[in-house]
mmCIF file of C-alpha atoms in Angstrom:
data_model
loop_
_atom_site.group_PDB
_atom_site.id
_atom_site.type_symbol
_atom_site.label_atom_id
_atom_site.label_comp_id
_atom_site.label_asym_id
_atom_site.label_seq_id
_atom_site.Cartn_x
_atom_site.Cartn_y
_atom_site.Cartn_z
ATOM 1 C CA MET A 12 96.822 39.416 -77.262
ATOM 2 C CA LEU A 13 97.172 35.879 -75.961
ATOM 3 C CA HIS A 14 99.534 35.629 -72.994
ATOM 4 C CA ILE A 15 100.909 32.022 -72.672
ATOM 5 C CA VAL A 16 102.369 31.567 -68.919
ATOM 6 C CA ASN A 17 103.476 27.968 -68.048
ATOM 7 C CA LYS A 18 106.290 28.188 -65.716
ATOM 8 C CA SER A 19 105.324 27.296 -61.284
ATOM 9 C CA PRO A 20 104.959 31.102 -60.171
ATOM 10 C CA GLN A 21 106.474 30.925 -57.246
ATOM 11 C CA GLU A 22 109.651 29.784 -58.973
ATOM 12 C CA LYS A 23 110.222 32.189 -62.248
ATOM 13 C CA ASN A 24 108.202 36.089 -62.265
ATOM 14 C CA CYS A 25 106.307 35.375 -65.688
ATOM 15 C CA LEU A 26 103.120 35.823 -64.084
ATOM 16 C CA ASP A 27 104.403 38.997 -62.741
ATOM 17 C CA ALA A 28 105.744 40.229 -66.018
ATOM 18 C CA CYS A 29 102.839 38.984 -68.167
ATOM 19 C CA LEU A 30 100.410 40.509 -65.737
ATOM 20 C CA GLY A 31 102.869 43.579 -65.699
ATOM 21 C CA VAL A 32 102.819 43.822 -69.203
ATOM 22 C CA ALA A 33 99.181 42.523 -70.708
ATOM 23 C CA THR A 34 97.102 45.206 -72.023
ATOM 24 C CA ASP A 35 93.200 45.702 -70.955
ATOM 25 C CA GLY A 36 90.811 42.742 -72.379
ATOM 26 C CA ALA A 37 93.696 40.395 -73.067
ATOM 27 C CA ALA A 38 93.768 36.979 -72.989
ATOM 28 C CA VAL A 39 96.093 34.989 -70.607
ATOM 29 C CA LEU A 40 95.908 31.396 -70.275
ATOM 30 C CA LEU A 41 98.023 29.552 -67.815
ATOM 31 C CA ILE A 42 99.136 25.821 -68.631
ATOM 32 C CA GLU A 43 102.025 23.437 -67.263
ATOM 33 C CA ASP A 44 103.609 24.250 -63.881
ATOM 34 C CA ALA A 45 101.685 27.655 -64.159
ATOM 35 C CA VAL A 46 98.475 26.509 -63.341
ATOM 36 C CA TYR A 47 98.599 26.620 -60.201
ATOM 37 C CA ALA A 48 98.776 30.417 -59.557
ATOM 38 C CA ALA A 49 95.309 30.144 -60.187
ATOM 39 C CA THR A 50 94.510 27.612 -57.492
ATOM 40 C CA THR A 51 92.720 28.627 -54.266
ATOM 41 C CA GLY A 52 95.136 29.170 -51.175
ATOM 42 C CA HIS A 53 98.328 30.172 -53.666
ATOM 43 C CA PRO A 54 99.463 33.646 -52.846
ATOM 44 C CA ALA A 55 98.657 34.120 -57.114
ATOM 45 C CA ALA A 56 95.719 34.066 -56.787
ATOM 46 C CA ALA A 57 94.044 37.173 -54.803
ATOM 47 C CA LYS A 58 97.081 38.070 -57.535
ATOM 48 C CA LEU A 59 94.821 37.072 -60.411
ATOM 49 C CA GLU A 60 91.285 37.947 -59.458
ATOM 50 C CA GLN A 61 92.053 41.637 -58.973
ATOM 51 C CA ALA A 62 93.045 41.175 -62.894
ATOM 52 C CA GLN A 63 89.835 39.701 -64.285
ATOM 53 C CA SER A 64 88.239 43.353 -63.616
ATOM 54 C CA ARG A 65 90.054 43.331 -67.065
ATOM 55 C CA LEU A 66 92.344 40.066 -68.414
ATOM 56 C CA LYS A 67 89.971 36.890 -69.345
ATOM 57 C CA LEU A 68 91.424 34.095 -67.946
ATOM 58 C CA TYR A 69 92.002 30.906 -68.625
ATOM 59 C CA VAL A 70 93.980 27.223 -67.343
ATOM 60 C CA LEU A 71 94.258 24.529 -69.858
ATOM 61 C CA ARG A 72 92.257 21.817 -67.369
ATOM 62 C CA PRO A 73 94.372 18.871 -68.238
ATOM 63 C CA ASP A 74 97.483 20.148 -66.495
ATOM 64 C CA LEU A 75 95.365 20.821 -63.746
ATOM 65 C CA GLU A 76 94.008 17.722 -63.501
ATOM 66 C CA ALA A 77 98.059 16.471 -63.738
ATOM 67 C CA ARG A 78 98.974 17.989 -60.318
ATOM 68 C CA GLY A 79 95.582 17.131 -58.825
ATOM 69 C CA MET A 80 94.518 19.991 -59.053
ATOM 70 C CA ALA A 81 91.051 21.007 -60.653
ATOM 71 C CA ASP A 82 89.138 20.719 -57.401
ATOM 72 C CA ARG A 83 91.006 23.448 -55.852
ATOM 73 C CA LEU A 84 90.247 26.360 -59.316
ATOM 74 C CA ILE A 85 89.238 29.374 -58.736
ATOM 75 C CA ALA A 86 86.246 30.676 -60.135
ATOM 76 C CA ALA A 87 87.852 34.499 -61.432
ATOM 77 C CA VAL A 88 89.805 31.709 -63.932
ATOM 78 C CA THR A 89 87.593 30.008 -66.514
ATOM 79 C CA ALA A 90 88.842 25.404 -67.741
ATOM 80 C CA VAL A 91 89.500 25.258 -70.650
ATOM 81 C CA ASP A 92 90.090 21.859 -72.698
ATOM 82 C CA TYR A 93 92.802 20.811 -76.137
ATOM 83 C CA GLY A 94 89.648 22.678 -78.601
ATOM 84 C CA GLY A 95 89.636 25.369 -76.357
ATOM 85 C CA PHE A 96 93.415 26.528 -76.417
ATOM 86 C CA VAL A 97 93.810 25.969 -79.905
ATOM 87 C CA ASP A 98 90.679 28.496 -80.116
ATOM 88 C CA LEU A 99 92.336 30.810 -78.009
ATOM 89 C CA ALA A 100 95.480 30.960 -80.065
ATOM 90 C CA ALA A 101 93.408 30.606 -83.399
ATOM 91 C CA GLU A 102 91.333 34.001 -82.495
ATOM 92 C CA HIS A 103 94.895 35.545 -80.869
ATOM 93 C CA THR A 104 98.338 36.940 -81.200
ATOM 94 C CA CYS A 105 100.558 33.998 -78.966
ATOM 95 C CA GLN A 106 102.797 36.149 -77.156
ATOM 96 C CA SER A 107 104.229 33.339 -74.188
ATOM 97 C CA TRP A 108 106.059 33.821 -71.016
ATOM 98 C CA LEU A 109 109.177 31.202 -71.582
ATOM 99 C CA MET B 28 126.026 -4.680 -49.284
ATOM 100 C CA GLU B 29 128.818 -4.938 -46.488
ATOM 101 C CA GLY B 30 130.507 -1.117 -45.225
ATOM 102 C CA VAL B 31 130.102 2.475 -44.031
ATOM 103 C CA VAL B 32 125.963 3.467 -44.827
ATOM 104 C CA LYS B 33 125.938 6.799 -45.015
ATOM 105 C CA LYS B 34 123.925 9.258 -44.827
ATOM 106 C CA PHE B 35 122.292 10.571 -48.408
ATOM 107 C CA MET B 36 119.119 12.790 -48.760
ATOM 108 C CA PHE B 37 117.425 14.566 -51.539
ATOM 109 C CA VAL B 38 116.314 17.665 -52.350
ATOM 110 C CA ASN B 39 113.260 18.005 -53.766
ATOM 111 C CA ARG B 40 112.686 21.305 -55.127
ATOM 112 C CA LYS B 41 110.082 21.042 -58.423
ATOM 113 C CA ALA B 42 106.943 20.729 -59.249
ATOM 114 C CA PRO B 43 105.667 17.160 -61.374
ATOM 115 C CA TYR B 44 105.481 17.234 -65.036
ATOM 116 C CA GLY B 45 105.843 19.836 -65.534
ATOM 117 C CA THR B 46 109.732 19.446 -65.617
ATOM 118 C CA ILE B 47 111.931 16.470 -66.379
ATOM 119 C CA TYR B 48 113.006 16.539 -62.094
ATOM 120 C CA ALA B 49 111.132 15.326 -59.965
ATOM 121 C CA LEU B 50 110.621 12.075 -62.018
ATOM 122 C CA GLU B 51 113.861 11.426 -62.387
ATOM 123 C CA SER B 52 114.513 12.335 -59.019
ATOM 124 C CA LEU B 53 112.107 9.412 -58.512
ATOM 125 C CA GLU B 54 113.913 6.612 -60.768
ATOM 126 C CA VAL B 55 117.241 7.438 -58.408
ATOM 127 C CA VAL B 56 115.522 6.957 -55.121
ATOM 128 C CA LEU B 57 114.917 3.589 -56.412
ATOM 129 C CA ILE B 58 118.037 2.543 -57.377
ATOM 130 C CA SER B 59 119.331 3.886 -54.198
ATOM 131 C CA ALA B 60 117.811 1.804 -52.175
ATOM 132 C CA ALA B 61 120.040 -1.156 -53.653
ATOM 133 C CA PHE B 62 122.599 0.166 -51.615
ATOM 134 C CA ASP B 63 121.183 0.524 -48.141
ATOM 135 C CA GLN B 64 122.231 4.166 -48.004
ATOM 136 C CA ASP B 65 120.620 5.610 -45.155
ATOM 137 C CA VAL B 66 118.363 8.106 -47.016
ATOM 138 C CA SER B 67 116.430 10.141 -46.791
ATOM 139 C CA LEU B 68 114.090 12.671 -49.094
ATOM 140 C CA ALA B 69 112.844 16.606 -48.054
ATOM 141 C CA PHE B 70 110.466 18.053 -50.542
ATOM 142 C CA LEU B 71 110.988 22.128 -50.330
ATOM 143 C CA ASP B 72 109.660 25.210 -51.967
ATOM 144 C CA ASP B 73 107.331 23.761 -55.407
ATOM 145 C CA GLY B 74 109.343 20.092 -54.627
ATOM 146 C CA VAL B 75 105.568 19.944 -52.263
ATOM 147 C CA TYR B 76 103.522 19.385 -55.393
ATOM 148 C CA GLN B 77 105.453 16.161 -56.111
ATOM 149 C CA LEU B 78 102.585 14.858 -53.182
ATOM 150 C CA LYS B 79 99.865 16.363 -53.451
ATOM 151 C CA LYS B 80 96.733 13.776 -53.790
ATOM 152 C CA GLY B 81 94.504 12.924 -56.841
ATOM 153 C CA GLN B 82 97.088 13.463 -59.774
ATOM 154 C CA GLN B 83 95.501 12.500 -62.500
ATOM 155 C CA THR B 84 97.788 12.646 -65.879
ATOM 156 C CA LYS B 85 95.203 10.428 -68.871
ATOM 157 C CA GLY B 86 94.848 14.453 -69.464
ATOM 158 C CA ILE B 87 98.199 15.023 -71.076
ATOM 159 C CA GLU B 88 99.152 11.806 -71.430
ATOM 160 C CA THR B 89 102.483 11.295 -69.786
ATOM 161 C CA LYS B 90 102.879 8.451 -67.041
ATOM 162 C CA ASN B 91 101.606 9.430 -63.364
ATOM 163 C CA PHE B 92 104.140 8.671 -61.174
ATOM 164 C CA SER B 93 102.033 9.372 -57.094
ATOM 165 C CA PRO B 94 101.284 6.533 -56.794
ATOM 166 C CA THR B 95 104.865 5.261 -56.423
ATOM 167 C CA TYR B 96 105.516 7.512 -53.984
ATOM 168 C CA ARG B 97 103.190 5.509 -51.465
ATOM 169 C CA ALA B 98 105.893 2.278 -52.411
ATOM 170 C CA LEU B 99 108.813 3.480 -50.842
ATOM 171 C CA ASP B 100 107.583 2.437 -47.685
ATOM 172 C CA GLY B 101 108.323 -1.088 -49.466
ATOM 173 C CA TYR B 102 111.769 0.309 -50.335
ATOM 174 C CA ASP B 103 112.797 0.764 -46.630
ATOM 175 C CA ILE B 104 112.650 4.966 -47.236
ATOM 176 C CA GLU B 105 110.618 5.447 -44.613
ATOM 177 C CA LYS B 106 112.672 9.347 -44.083
ATOM 178 C CA LEU B 107 110.024 11.842 -45.732
ATOM 179 C CA TYR B 108 110.444 15.892 -44.651
ATOM 180 C CA VAL B 109 107.745 18.372 -45.784
ATOM 181 C CA GLU B 110 108.991 22.470 -45.872
ATOM 182 C CA ARG B 111 105.817 22.967 -43.394
ATOM 183 C CA GLU B 112 106.184 27.157 -45.335
ATOM 184 C CA ALA B 113 106.681 26.043 -48.152
ATOM 185 C CA MET B 114 103.239 23.005 -47.877
ATOM 186 C CA GLU B 115 101.093 27.171 -46.373
ATOM 187 C CA ALA B 116 102.930 29.516 -49.200
ATOM 188 C CA ARG B 117 101.125 27.160 -51.924
ATOM 189 C CA GLY B 118 97.207 26.710 -48.920
ATOM 190 C CA LEU B 119 97.829 22.808 -48.562
ATOM 191 C CA THR B 120 97.900 20.551 -45.643
ATOM 192 C CA GLU B 121 99.516 17.194 -44.812
ATOM 193 C CA ALA B 122 95.761 16.092 -45.693
ATOM 194 C CA ASP B 123 95.972 16.915 -49.342
ATOM 195 C CA LEU B 124 99.751 14.557 -49.390
ATOM 196 C CA LEU B 125 99.136 10.734 -50.583
ATOM 197 C CA VAL B 126 102.006 9.613 -47.540
ATOM 198 C CA ASP B 127 102.812 10.419 -45.130
ATOM 199 C CA VAL B 128 105.170 12.860 -43.975
ATOM 200 C CA THR B 129 107.614 14.378 -41.235
ATOM 201 C CA VAL B 130 106.723 17.992 -42.074
ATOM 202 C CA LEU B 131 109.741 20.461 -39.992
ATOM 203 C CA SER B 132 110.747 24.443 -40.530
ATOM 204 C CA ARG B 133 112.684 25.312 -43.777
ATOM 205 C CA ARG B 134 115.252 26.537 -40.028
ATOM 206 C CA GLU B 135 114.895 22.004 -39.206
ATOM 207 C CA LEU B 136 115.024 21.345 -43.079
ATOM 208 C CA GLY B 137 118.236 22.765 -42.702
ATOM 209 C CA MET B 138 119.912 21.283 -39.649
ATOM 210 C CA LEU B 139 118.927 18.640 -40.916
ATOM 211 C CA MET B 140 120.709 19.306 -44.077
ATOM 212 C CA ASP B 141 123.520 20.481 -43.023
ATOM 213 C CA GLY B 142 123.607 16.384 -40.371
ATOM 214 C CA MET B 143 124.017 14.661 -44.531
ATOM 215 C CA ASP B 144 126.742 13.280 -45.850
ATOM 216 C CA VAL B 145 125.503 13.634 -49.947
ATOM 217 C CA VAL B 146 122.963 16.024 -50.719
ATOM 218 C CA LEU B 147 121.378 15.818 -54.339
ATOM 219 C CA SER B 148 119.658 18.403 -55.486
ATOM 220 C CA PHE B 149 116.972 18.323 -58.142
ATOM 221 C CA MET C 23 112.628 -2.232 -81.296
ATOM 222 C CA GLY C 24 111.014 -5.711 -82.361
ATOM 223 C CA ASN C 25 107.746 -7.427 -82.157
ATOM 224 C CA ILE C 26 106.006 -10.675 -81.139
ATOM 225 C CA ASP C 27 102.568 -12.295 -83.415
ATOM 226 C CA ILE C 28 100.478 -13.852 -80.849
ATOM 227 C CA ASN C 29 96.974 -14.985 -82.081
ATOM 228 C CA GLY C 30 97.224 -12.792 -85.343
ATOM 229 C CA LYS C 31 98.093 -9.836 -83.417
ATOM 230 C CA SER C 32 102.017 -8.109 -83.830
ATOM 231 C CA LEU C 33 103.295 -6.518 -80.232
ATOM 232 C CA GLU C 34 105.244 -3.708 -79.991
ATOM 233 C CA THR C 35 108.762 -4.841 -77.675
ATOM 234 C CA ASP C 36 111.973 -3.413 -76.653
ATOM 235 C CA GLU C 37 115.705 -4.456 -77.950
ATOM 236 C CA GLU C 38 115.764 -7.037 -74.811
ATOM 237 C CA GLY C 39 112.031 -8.705 -75.513
ATOM 238 C CA TYR C 40 109.979 -6.395 -72.870
ATOM 239 C CA LEU C 41 105.710 -5.018 -74.082
ATOM 240 C CA VAL C 42 106.288 -1.474 -74.766
ATOM 241 C CA ASN C 43 103.182 -1.504 -74.392
ATOM 242 C CA LEU C 44 101.255 -2.788 -70.539
ATOM 243 C CA SER C 45 97.100 -3.318 -71.864
ATOM 244 C CA ASP C 46 99.168 -5.190 -75.205
ATOM 245 C CA TRP C 47 99.003 -8.513 -72.133
ATOM 246 C CA THR C 48 97.093 -11.573 -71.612
ATOM 247 C CA GLU C 49 96.927 -14.943 -70.592
ATOM 248 C CA ASP C 50 98.564 -15.778 -73.828
ATOM 249 C CA THR C 51 101.006 -13.310 -74.713
ATOM 250 C CA ALA C 52 102.381 -14.714 -70.429
ATOM 251 C CA GLN C 53 102.617 -18.399 -72.059
ATOM 252 C CA PHE C 54 103.956 -16.505 -75.193
ATOM 253 C CA LEU C 55 106.496 -14.772 -73.753
ATOM 254 C CA ALA C 56 107.398 -17.662 -71.164
ATOM 255 C CA GLN C 57 107.413 -20.089 -73.751
ATOM 256 C CA GLN C 58 110.228 -18.210 -74.961
ATOM 257 C CA GLU C 59 111.985 -17.723 -71.280
ATOM 258 C CA ASN C 60 112.112 -21.818 -71.638
ATOM 259 C CA VAL C 61 109.759 -21.100 -67.686
ATOM 260 C CA GLU C 62 106.480 -23.726 -67.564
ATOM 261 C CA LEU C 63 104.176 -22.933 -66.791
ATOM 262 C CA SER C 64 102.535 -24.003 -63.480
ATOM 263 C CA PRO C 65 100.543 -22.502 -60.317
ATOM 264 C CA ASN C 66 103.152 -21.073 -58.040
ATOM 265 C CA HIS C 67 104.339 -18.581 -61.451
ATOM 266 C CA TRP C 68 100.621 -17.088 -62.145
ATOM 267 C CA GLU C 69 100.092 -16.335 -58.481
ATOM 268 C CA VAL C 70 104.271 -14.337 -58.810
ATOM 269 C CA ILE C 71 102.707 -13.092 -61.950
ATOM 270 C CA ASN C 72 99.689 -12.397 -60.518
ATOM 271 C CA PHE C 73 101.478 -10.593 -58.042
ATOM 272 C CA LEU C 74 103.127 -8.658 -59.481
ATOM 273 C CA ARG C 75 100.415 -6.963 -62.139
ATOM 274 C CA GLU C 76 98.734 -6.010 -59.026
ATOM 275 C CA TYR C 77 102.233 -4.533 -57.110
ATOM 276 C CA TYR C 78 102.387 -2.285 -61.291
ATOM 277 C CA THR C 79 98.472 -1.318 -61.235
ATOM 278 C CA GLU C 80 99.444 -0.118 -57.261
ATOM 279 C CA PHE C 81 102.613 1.675 -57.290
ATOM 280 C CA GLN C 82 103.165 1.883 -61.441
ATOM 281 C CA ILE C 83 106.193 0.375 -61.130
ATOM 282 C CA ALA C 84 107.816 -3.368 -61.132
ATOM 283 C CA PRO C 85 109.234 -4.289 -57.508
ATOM 284 C CA ALA C 86 113.341 -4.417 -57.030
ATOM 285 C CA VAL C 87 113.893 -8.785 -55.952
ATOM 286 C CA ARG C 88 114.500 -7.900 -52.950
ATOM 287 C CA VAL C 89 111.165 -5.213 -52.674
ATOM 288 C CA LEU C 90 109.178 -8.620 -53.892
ATOM 289 C CA THR C 91 109.825 -11.047 -52.630
ATOM 290 C CA LYS C 92 109.512 -9.113 -48.619
ATOM 291 C CA ALA C 93 105.935 -8.145 -50.105
ATOM 292 C CA ILE C 94 105.084 -12.205 -51.936
ATOM 293 C CA GLY C 95 106.501 -12.797 -48.332
ATOM 294 C CA LYS C 96 104.234 -10.879 -45.790
ATOM 295 C CA LYS C 97 101.361 -12.060 -49.148
ATOM 296 C CA LEU C 98 101.687 -15.080 -49.613
ATOM 297 C CA GLY C 99 104.546 -16.836 -46.602
ATOM 298 C CA PRO C 100 108.419 -17.201 -45.760
ATOM 299 C CA ASP C 101 108.398 -20.198 -47.362
ATOM 300 C CA LYS C 102 107.285 -18.385 -50.500
ATOM 301 C CA GLY C 103 108.701 -14.774 -49.816
ATOM 302 C CA ASN C 104 111.832 -16.086 -50.087
ATOM 303 C CA SER C 105 114.389 -15.563 -53.173
ATOM 304 C CA GLN C 106 115.288 -19.522 -53.334
ATOM 305 C CA TYR C 107 112.166 -19.887 -54.206
ATOM 306 C CA LEU C 108 111.363 -17.221 -56.448
ATOM 307 C CA TYR C 109 114.699 -17.792 -58.250
ATOM 308 C CA GLU C 110 113.579 -22.004 -58.441
ATOM 309 C CA LEU C 111 109.965 -20.334 -60.500
ATOM 310 C CA PHE C 112 112.322 -17.672 -62.721
ATOM 311 C CA PRO C 113 116.507 -18.929 -63.127
ATOM 312 C CA TYR C 114 116.439 -15.517 -64.785
ATOM 313 C CA GLY C 115 116.080 -13.448 -61.746
ATOM 314 C CA PRO C 116 112.936 -13.353 -60.017
ATOM 315 C CA ALA C 117 111.793 -9.658 -60.473
ATOM 316 C CA LYS C 118 113.116 -9.947 -64.658
ATOM 317 C CA GLN C 119 112.215 -12.565 -66.097
ATOM 318 C CA ALA C 120 109.343 -12.952 -64.029
ATOM 319 C CA CYS C 121 108.259 -9.198 -65.094
ATOM 320 C CA LYS C 122 109.054 -9.627 -68.801
ATOM 321 C CA ILE C 123 106.494 -12.573 -68.904
ATOM 322 C CA ALA C 124 103.838 -10.744 -66.544
ATOM 323 C CA GLY C 125 104.273 -7.608 -69.670
ATOM 324 C CA LEU C 126 105.995 -5.161 -66.835
ATOM 325 C CA PRO C 127 109.088 -3.041 -67.806
ATOM 326 C CA LYS C 128 112.260 -4.431 -66.238
ATOM 327 C CA PRO C 129 112.464 -3.085 -62.625
ATOM 328 C CA THR C 130 113.874 0.615 -61.813
ATOM 329 C CA GLY C 131 118.150 0.022 -61.015
ATOM 330 C CA CYS C 132 117.984 -3.622 -62.863
ATOM 331 C CA VAL C 133 120.884 -4.729 -65.079
#
């Protein structure tokens, strides 16, 4: 399963809901305002670091760059471009946490 | 323009690009400058992300409007307030912001808000 | 929506004649747009046009007249940083008309 989160974790609880439901081995992709979760100094970053042993974590790089956060990406999360997004979507069934 | 000058505050609480709020607010602020009012901008919660340095929007094919915050000074809009707790909760410091701001606590921002004639929320 | 043809190239404009794509602008485009506005471009006009394009590059907006006037005064001196001088160059409004010729969008808040 590929879980896609696009809401800021400090505005909506979508990321928490997603991390709670996602089963071991699932992929989680952060896009749009959810990318802030994967940046240093953000409280959600610790949750992602904790989840990295059981989930595959990705972030959409263009969304990170747009927000000026590309240089703050935490090591637990892998940046992908649009091609990588398509590959992930093609490999998995998708669940969007809107 | 002759007449009564009112105190306006634009309250910005959303991150840029994910929603249209930040850009809409900025446009209304620029328009408001034509009416010679006393305008303040407050950046709370995710709104502080609007002022983050280094935004590069080529990849998402969206206009990067962050340089426009630096034009506000030329529009005589000089009162920019940022919530200290919001910056701390996001690992940001003043050095991460692309304009000069006044950093205030939530409580101080609340008191400032109380003194406004009009508060517009984005 | 409309189109203007310059040097065999068709450029997209909005319903008021402003270029849709900033990157379409060249000095020839400016000459063409100025002709349509009945403005003959002198070095003084070019000074304002170039100023506007630099302003846009830096701030990503076209300035309001008041802001333009002040900024020009700062850079080119008070004899040019006043609305009378700018309106003589661009009778239909230094912001509106000069922006169109400079290939910028209409200034925000300008009706």
